[in-house]
Coordinates of C-alpha atoms and ligand atoms in Angstrom, one line a residue:
X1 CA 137.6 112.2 88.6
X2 CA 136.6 114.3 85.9
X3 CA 133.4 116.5 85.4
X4 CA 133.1 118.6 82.5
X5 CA 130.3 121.6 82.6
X6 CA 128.0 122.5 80.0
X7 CA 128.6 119.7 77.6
X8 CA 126.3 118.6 74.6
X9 CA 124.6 115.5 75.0
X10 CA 123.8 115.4 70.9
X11 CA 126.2 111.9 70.7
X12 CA 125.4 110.4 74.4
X13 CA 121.6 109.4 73.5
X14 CA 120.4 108.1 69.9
X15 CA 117.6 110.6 69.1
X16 CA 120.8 112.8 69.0
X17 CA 119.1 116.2 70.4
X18 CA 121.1 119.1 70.3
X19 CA 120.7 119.6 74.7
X20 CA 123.8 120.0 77.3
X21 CA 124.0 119.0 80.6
X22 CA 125.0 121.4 83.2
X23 CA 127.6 118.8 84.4
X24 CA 128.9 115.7 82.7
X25 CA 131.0 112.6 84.9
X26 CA 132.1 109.3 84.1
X27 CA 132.0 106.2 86.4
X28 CA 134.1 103.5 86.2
X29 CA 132.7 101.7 89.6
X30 CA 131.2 102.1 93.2
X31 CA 134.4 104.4 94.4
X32 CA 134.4 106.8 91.1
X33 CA 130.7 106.9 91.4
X34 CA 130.8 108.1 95.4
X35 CA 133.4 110.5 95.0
X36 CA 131.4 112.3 92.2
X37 CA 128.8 112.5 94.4
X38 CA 130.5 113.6 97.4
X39 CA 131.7 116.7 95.0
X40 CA 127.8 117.0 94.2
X41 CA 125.4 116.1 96.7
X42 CA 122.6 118.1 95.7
X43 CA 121.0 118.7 93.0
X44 CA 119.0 116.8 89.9
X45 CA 121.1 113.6 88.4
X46 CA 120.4 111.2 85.1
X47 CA 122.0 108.3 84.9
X48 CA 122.7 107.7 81.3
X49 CA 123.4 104.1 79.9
X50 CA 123.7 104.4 75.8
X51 CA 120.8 106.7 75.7
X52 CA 118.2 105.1 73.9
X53 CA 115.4 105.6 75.5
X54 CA 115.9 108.5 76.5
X55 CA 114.0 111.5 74.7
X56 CA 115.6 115.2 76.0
X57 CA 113.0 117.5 75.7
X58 CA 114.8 120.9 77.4
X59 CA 118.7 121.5 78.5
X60 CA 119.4 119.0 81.7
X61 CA 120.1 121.8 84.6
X62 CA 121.7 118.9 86.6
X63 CA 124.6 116.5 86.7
X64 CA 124.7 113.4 83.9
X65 CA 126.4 110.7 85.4
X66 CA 127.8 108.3 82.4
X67 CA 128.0 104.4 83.8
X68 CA 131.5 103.3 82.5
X69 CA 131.3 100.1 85.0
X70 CA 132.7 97.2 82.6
X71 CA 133.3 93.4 82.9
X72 CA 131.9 90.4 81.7
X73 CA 133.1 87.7 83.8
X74 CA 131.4 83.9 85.2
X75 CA 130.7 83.8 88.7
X76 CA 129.5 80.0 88.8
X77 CA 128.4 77.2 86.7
X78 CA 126.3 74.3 87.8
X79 CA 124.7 71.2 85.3
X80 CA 122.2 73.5 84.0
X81 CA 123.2 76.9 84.2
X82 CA 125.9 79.5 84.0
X83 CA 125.8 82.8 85.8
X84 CA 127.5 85.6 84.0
X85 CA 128.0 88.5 86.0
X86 CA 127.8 91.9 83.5
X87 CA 129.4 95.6 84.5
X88 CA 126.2 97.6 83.9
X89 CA 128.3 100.1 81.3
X90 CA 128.8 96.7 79.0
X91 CA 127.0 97.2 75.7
X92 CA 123.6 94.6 75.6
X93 CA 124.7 93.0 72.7
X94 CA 127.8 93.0 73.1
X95 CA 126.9 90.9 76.2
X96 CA 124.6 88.7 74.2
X97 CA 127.5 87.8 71.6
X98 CA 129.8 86.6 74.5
X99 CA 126.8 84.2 75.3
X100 CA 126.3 82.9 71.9
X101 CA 130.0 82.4 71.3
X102 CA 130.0 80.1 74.0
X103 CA 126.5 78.6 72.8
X104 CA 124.7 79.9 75.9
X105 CA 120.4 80.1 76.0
X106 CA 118.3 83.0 76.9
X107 CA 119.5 86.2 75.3
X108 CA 119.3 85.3 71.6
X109 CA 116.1 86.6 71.0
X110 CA 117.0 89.9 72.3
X111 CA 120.2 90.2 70.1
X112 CA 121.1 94.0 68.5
X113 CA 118.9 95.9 71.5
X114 CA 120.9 99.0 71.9
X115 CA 122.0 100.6 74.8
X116 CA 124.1 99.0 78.4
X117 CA 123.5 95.9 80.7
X118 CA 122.8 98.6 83.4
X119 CA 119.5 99.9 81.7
X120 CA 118.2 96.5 80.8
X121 CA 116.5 95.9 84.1
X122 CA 114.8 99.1 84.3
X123 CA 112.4 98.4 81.5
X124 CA 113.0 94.6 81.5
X125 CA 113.9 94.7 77.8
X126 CA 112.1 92.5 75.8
X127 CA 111.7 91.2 71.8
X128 CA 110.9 88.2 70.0
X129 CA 109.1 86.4 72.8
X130 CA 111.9 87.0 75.5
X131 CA 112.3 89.4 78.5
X132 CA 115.4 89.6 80.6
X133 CA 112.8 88.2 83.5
X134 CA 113.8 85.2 82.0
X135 CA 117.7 84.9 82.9
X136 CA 117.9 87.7 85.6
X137 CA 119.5 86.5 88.5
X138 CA 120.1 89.8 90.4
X139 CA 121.4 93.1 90.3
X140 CA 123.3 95.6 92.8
X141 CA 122.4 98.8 93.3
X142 CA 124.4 101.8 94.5
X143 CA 121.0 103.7 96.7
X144 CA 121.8 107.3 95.9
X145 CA 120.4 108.4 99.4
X146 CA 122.7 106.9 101.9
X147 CA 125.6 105.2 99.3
X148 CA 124.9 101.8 100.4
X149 CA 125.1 99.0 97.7
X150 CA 121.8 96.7 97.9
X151 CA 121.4 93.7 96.1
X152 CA 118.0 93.2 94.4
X153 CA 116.6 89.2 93.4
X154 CA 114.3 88.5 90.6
X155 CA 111.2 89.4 93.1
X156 CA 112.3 92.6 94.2
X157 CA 112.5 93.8 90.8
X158 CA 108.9 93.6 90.2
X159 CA 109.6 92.5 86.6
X160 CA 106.0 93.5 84.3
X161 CA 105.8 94.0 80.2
X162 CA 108.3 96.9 79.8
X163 CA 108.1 97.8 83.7
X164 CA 110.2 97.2 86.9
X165 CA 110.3 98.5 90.1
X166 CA 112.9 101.3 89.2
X167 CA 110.8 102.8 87.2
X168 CA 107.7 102.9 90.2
X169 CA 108.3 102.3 93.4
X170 CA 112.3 102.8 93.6
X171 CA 112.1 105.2 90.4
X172 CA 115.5 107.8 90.5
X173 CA 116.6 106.1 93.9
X174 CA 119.4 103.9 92.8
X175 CA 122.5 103.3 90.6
X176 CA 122.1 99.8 89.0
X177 CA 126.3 98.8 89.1
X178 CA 125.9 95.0 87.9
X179 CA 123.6 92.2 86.7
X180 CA 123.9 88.6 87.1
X181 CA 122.6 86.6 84.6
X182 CA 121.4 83.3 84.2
X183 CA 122.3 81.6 80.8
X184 CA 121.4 77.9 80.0
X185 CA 123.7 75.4 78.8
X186 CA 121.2 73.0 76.7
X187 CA 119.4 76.4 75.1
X188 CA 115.3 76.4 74.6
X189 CA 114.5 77.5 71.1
X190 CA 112.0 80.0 71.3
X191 CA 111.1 81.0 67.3
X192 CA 107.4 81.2 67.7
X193 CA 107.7 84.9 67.2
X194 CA 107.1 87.1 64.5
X195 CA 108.5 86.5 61.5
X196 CA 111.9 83.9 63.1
X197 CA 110.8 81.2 61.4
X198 CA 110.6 82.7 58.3
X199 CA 113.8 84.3 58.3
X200 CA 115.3 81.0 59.4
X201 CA 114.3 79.2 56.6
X202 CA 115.3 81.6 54.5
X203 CA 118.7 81.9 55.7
X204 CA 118.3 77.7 54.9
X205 CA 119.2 77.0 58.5
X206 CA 119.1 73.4 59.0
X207 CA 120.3 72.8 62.5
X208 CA 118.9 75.1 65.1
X209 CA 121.4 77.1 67.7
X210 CA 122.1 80.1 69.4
X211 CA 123.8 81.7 66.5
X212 CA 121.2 80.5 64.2
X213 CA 118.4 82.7 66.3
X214 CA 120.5 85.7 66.6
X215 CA 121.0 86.1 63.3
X216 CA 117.5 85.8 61.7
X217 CA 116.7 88.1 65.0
X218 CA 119.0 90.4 63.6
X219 CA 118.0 90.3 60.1
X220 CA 114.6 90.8 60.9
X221 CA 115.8 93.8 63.5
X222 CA 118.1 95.3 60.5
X223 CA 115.1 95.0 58.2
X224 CA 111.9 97.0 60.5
X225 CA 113.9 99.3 62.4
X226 CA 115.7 102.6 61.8
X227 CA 119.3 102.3 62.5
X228 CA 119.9 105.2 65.4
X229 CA 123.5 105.8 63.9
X230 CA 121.9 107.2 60.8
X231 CA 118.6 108.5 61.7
X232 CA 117.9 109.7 65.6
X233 CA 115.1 107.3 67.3
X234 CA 114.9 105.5 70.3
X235 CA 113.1 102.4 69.2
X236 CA 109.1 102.2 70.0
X237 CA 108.2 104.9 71.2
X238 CA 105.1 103.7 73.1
X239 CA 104.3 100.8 74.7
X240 CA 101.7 98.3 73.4
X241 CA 98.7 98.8 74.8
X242 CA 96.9 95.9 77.1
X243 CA 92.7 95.5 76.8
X244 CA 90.4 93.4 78.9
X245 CA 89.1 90.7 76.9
X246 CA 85.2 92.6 76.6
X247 CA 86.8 95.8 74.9
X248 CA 89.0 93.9 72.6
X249 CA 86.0 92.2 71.5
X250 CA 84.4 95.4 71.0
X251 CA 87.3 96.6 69.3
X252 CA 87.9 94.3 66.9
X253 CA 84.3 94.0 66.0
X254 CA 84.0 97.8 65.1
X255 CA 87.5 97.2 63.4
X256 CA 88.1 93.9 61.9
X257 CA 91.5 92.4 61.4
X258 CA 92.8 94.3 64.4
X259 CA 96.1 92.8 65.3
X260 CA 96.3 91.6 69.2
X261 CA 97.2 88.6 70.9
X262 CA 97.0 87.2 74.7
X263 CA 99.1 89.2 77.4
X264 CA 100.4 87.7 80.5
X265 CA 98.5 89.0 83.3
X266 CA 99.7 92.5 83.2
X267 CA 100.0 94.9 86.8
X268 CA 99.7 97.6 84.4
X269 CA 97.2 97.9 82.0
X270 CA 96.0 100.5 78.9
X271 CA 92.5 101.6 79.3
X272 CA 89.7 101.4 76.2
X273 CA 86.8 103.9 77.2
X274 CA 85.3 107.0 75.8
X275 CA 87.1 109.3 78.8
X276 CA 91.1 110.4 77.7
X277 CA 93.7 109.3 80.3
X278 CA 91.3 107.2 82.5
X279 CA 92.9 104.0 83.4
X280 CA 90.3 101.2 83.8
X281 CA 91.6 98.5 86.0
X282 CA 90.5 95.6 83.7
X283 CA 92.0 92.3 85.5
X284 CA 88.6 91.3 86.6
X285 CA 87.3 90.7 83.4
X286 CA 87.3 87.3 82.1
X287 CA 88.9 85.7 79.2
X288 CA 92.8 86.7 79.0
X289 CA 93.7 90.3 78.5
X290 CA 94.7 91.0 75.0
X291 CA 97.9 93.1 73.8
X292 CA 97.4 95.3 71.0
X293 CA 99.6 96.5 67.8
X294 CA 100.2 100.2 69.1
X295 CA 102.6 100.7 65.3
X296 CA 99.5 99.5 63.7
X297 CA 96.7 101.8 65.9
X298 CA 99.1 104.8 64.5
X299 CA 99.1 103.8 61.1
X300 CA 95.3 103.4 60.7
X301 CA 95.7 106.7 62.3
X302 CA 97.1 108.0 59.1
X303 CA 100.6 109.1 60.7
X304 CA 103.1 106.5 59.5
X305 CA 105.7 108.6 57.6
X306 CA 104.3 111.9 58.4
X307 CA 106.9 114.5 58.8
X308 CA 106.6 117.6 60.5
X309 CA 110.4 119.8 59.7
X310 CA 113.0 117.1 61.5
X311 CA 110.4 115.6 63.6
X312 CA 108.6 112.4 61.8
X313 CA 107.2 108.4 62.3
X314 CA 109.2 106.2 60.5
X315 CA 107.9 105.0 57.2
X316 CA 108.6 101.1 58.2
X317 CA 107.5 101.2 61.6
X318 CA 104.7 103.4 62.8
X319 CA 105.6 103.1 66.9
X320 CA 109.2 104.8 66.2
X321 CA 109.1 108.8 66.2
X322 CA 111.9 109.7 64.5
X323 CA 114.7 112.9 64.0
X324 CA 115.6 113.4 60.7
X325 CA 118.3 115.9 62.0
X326 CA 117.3 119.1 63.7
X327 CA 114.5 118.3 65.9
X328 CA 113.9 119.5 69.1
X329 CA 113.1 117.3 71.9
X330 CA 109.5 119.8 72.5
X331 CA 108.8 119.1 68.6
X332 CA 109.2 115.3 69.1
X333 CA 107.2 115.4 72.3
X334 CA 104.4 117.2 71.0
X335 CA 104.2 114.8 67.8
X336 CA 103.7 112.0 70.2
X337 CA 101.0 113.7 71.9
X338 CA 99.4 114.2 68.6
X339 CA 99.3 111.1 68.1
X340 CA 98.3 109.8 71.8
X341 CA 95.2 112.1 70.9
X342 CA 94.0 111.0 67.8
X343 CA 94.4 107.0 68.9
X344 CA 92.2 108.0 71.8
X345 CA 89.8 109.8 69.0
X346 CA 89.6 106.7 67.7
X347 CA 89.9 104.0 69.3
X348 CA 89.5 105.2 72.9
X349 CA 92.7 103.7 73.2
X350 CA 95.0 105.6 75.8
X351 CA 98.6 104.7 74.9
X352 CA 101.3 104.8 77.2
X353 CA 105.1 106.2 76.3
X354 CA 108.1 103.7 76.7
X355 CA 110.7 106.5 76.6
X356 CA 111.9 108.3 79.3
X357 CA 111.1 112.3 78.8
X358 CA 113.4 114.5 80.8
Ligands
FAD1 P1 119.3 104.9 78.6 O1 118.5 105.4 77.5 O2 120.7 105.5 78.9 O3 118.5 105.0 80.0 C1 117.2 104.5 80.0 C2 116.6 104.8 81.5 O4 117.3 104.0 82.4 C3 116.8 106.2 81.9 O5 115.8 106.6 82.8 C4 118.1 106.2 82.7 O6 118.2 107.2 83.7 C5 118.0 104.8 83.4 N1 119.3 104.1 83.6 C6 120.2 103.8 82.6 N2 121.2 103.1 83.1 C7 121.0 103.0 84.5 C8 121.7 102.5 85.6 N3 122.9 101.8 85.4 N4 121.2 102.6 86.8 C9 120.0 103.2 87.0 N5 119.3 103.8 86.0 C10 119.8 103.7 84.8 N6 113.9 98.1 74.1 C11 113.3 96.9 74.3 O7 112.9 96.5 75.4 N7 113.2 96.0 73.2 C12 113.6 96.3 72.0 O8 113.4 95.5 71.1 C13 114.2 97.6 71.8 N8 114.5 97.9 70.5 C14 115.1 99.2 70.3 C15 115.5 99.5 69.0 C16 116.1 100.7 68.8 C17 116.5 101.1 67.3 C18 116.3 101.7 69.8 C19 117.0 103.0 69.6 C20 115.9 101.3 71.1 C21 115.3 100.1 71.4 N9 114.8 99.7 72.7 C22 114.3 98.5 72.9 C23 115.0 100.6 73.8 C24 116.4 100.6 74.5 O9 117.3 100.1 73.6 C25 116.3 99.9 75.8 O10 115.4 100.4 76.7 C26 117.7 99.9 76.5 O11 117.7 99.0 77.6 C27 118.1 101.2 77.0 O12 119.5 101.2 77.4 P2 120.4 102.5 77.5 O13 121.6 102.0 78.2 O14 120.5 103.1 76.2 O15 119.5 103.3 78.5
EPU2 N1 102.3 97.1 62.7 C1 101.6 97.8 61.8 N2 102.1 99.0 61.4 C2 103.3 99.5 61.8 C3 104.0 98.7 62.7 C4 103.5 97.5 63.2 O1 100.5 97.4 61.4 O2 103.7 100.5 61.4 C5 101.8 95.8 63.2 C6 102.6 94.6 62.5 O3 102.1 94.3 61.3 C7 102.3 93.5 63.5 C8 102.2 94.3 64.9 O4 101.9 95.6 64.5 O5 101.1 92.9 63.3 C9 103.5 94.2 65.7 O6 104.6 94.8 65.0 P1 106.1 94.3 65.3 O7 106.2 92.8 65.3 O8 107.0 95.1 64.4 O9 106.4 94.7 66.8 P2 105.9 96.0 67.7 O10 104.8 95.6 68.5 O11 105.8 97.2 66.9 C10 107.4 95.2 69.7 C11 108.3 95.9 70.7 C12 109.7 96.0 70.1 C13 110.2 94.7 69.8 C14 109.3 94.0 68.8 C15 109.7 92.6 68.5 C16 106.9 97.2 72.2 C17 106.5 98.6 72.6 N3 107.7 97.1 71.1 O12 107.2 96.1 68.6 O13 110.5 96.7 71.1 O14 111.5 94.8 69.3 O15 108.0 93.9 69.3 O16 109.5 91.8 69.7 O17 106.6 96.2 72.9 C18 111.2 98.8 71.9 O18 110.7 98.5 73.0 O19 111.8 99.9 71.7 C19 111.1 97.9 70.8 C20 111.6 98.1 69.6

């Protein structure tokens, strides 16, 4: 066991901050993880996967616990379906090549999302018309009260757009160790999405496949966003906002060509009225609720590419916040409440950060 003090977290999270932790350990598995804890029972903890989505905004007066839990390995295979069970330190996409090298369905849409397996349910990571929802199997979970190892099923996780039930009800509680997935042998082609179709027939893909997706995913990826080993981000940094059906109409009447489309039946939805920070409960309304284009609300707020010193919004890509080097955490932070204001200004649209602020 070994836990360093006052170590710089600048390389541990991609909007590379210049923070330290008061203490730093690495885990390699349930025992490594108990036995750090047993030397530090009190006190505040972060768990840190490949911090990005993470934004530090002061020094962390607590103990960082790194998840080094590896493995990739198949628990069982039936006529449809594989289960891959993935050490939650594993790298995402590292994970999703393993799949597509064996010409496995269900993570190719989510190819080159950074960060670890471990993270992925807490946010239920999601691009190109997929969530995780979709092959999650289970998890297990290390409870950080009483050190017993619970297993959680698709249900429990109270999957939602960008939401699970470790960031609400179980938020800071547990130690996600492992995630079974559920990968399909004959793959469904999802390329719907975005620009996939595009970029498919531009790469003059004739037979459809696994590989096939990832790719144009990751062209398309490679293209939009900033690359967080060259400029600090940690992807969008707010969440698309979800509408009732009545203010999107009135929305997109007072500003034609809005961008918005359907959203499942959401547990937790945006708000469109005139008061800041009240959130309308809008499920009642009828017609479908509608997901809007947060990137685009900010750029018709006039902010894409604005830089203030190192703290910015990228030039492509309005919804990433950006360090250009020296930003602090509090200059970042403050940008996005900037711009949370003005959207409200405008469109009495109250949007809703992804990241995780410590
Ligand atoms: P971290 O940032 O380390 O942690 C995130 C949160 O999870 C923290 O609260 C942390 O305490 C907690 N946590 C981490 N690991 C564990 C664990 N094992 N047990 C318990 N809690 C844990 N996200 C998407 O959904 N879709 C995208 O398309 C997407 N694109 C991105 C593009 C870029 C360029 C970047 C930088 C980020 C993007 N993200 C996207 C966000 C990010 O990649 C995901 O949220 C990812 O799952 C975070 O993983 P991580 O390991 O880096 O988590
Ligand atoms: N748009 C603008 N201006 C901008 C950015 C976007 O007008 O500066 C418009 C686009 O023209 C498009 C719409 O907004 O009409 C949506 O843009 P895009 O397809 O780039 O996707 P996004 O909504 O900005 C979401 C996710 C991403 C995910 C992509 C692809 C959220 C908060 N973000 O971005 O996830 O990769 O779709 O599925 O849901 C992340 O969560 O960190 C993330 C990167």
């Amino acid at each position: 066991m070994t836990i360093q003090s006052n170590v710089s977290l600048k390389a541990l999270h991609t909007f590379g901050i210049n923070v330290q932790a008061r203490q730093l350990a690495t885990f390699q598995d349930q025992d490594s993880l108990a036995e750090i804890l047993a030397a530090y029972p009190d006190g505040h903890r972060l768990i840190l996967g490949g911090g990005s989505n993470i934004l530090f905004t002061q020094d962390f007066d607590g103990l960082v616990l790194k998840n080094e839990v590896m493995g990739i390995e198949t628990i069982a295979e039936d006529d449809n379906y594989v289960y891959i069970k993935v050490g939650a330190g594993e790298n995402w996409h590292r994970f999703v090549q393993h799949c597509i090298r064996q010409d496995l369905g269900g993570v190719e849409n989510l190819s080159l999302i950074p960060g670890c397996v471990g993270a992925s349910p807490m946010q239920n990571i999601g691009a190109y018309g997929m969530e995780i929802k979709e092959v999650f199997q289970e998890l297990e979970a290390y409870h950080l009260g009483d050190g017993a190892l619970q297993a959680f099923s698709l249900n429990d996780c109270a999957f939602g757009y960008r939401e699970s039930v470790f960031k609400n009800k179980c938020k800071d509680q547990f130690v996600i160790l492992n995630v079974t997935f559920r990968l399909r042998r004959a793959p469904i082609f999802n390329t719907t999405y975005g620009a996939i179709e595009q970029e498919l027939e531009r790469m003059g893909v004739k037979d459809l496949s696994v590989k096939a997706i990832s790719d144009a995913v990751i062209n398309i990826r490679s293209s939009k966003l900033p690359d967080p080993a060259k400029i600090g981000n940690a992807g969008s940094f707010f969440k698309n906002p979800v509408v009732s059906a009545a203010a999107f109409a009135k929305l997109s009447a007072a500003h034609p060509g809005m961008p918005a489309y359907p959203a499942e039946q959401e547990p937790y939805l945006s708000s469109v009225s005139g008061d800041q920070g009240e959130a309308e409960d809008v499920a009642g309304d009828a017609g479908a609720p509608m997901k809007l284009a947060a990137g685009w609300l900010i750029e018709q707020c006039g902010w894409k590419g604005y830089r203030k010193g190192d703290a910015g919004v990228h030039e492509r890509q309005a919804l990433v916040l950006v360090n250009y080097g020296n930003a602090t955490g509090k200059e970042i932070y403050d940008l996005s409440q900037e711009i949370l204001e003005s959207v409200q200004k405008k469109f009495g649209v109250t949007l809703e950060r992804e990241v995780n602020i410590i």
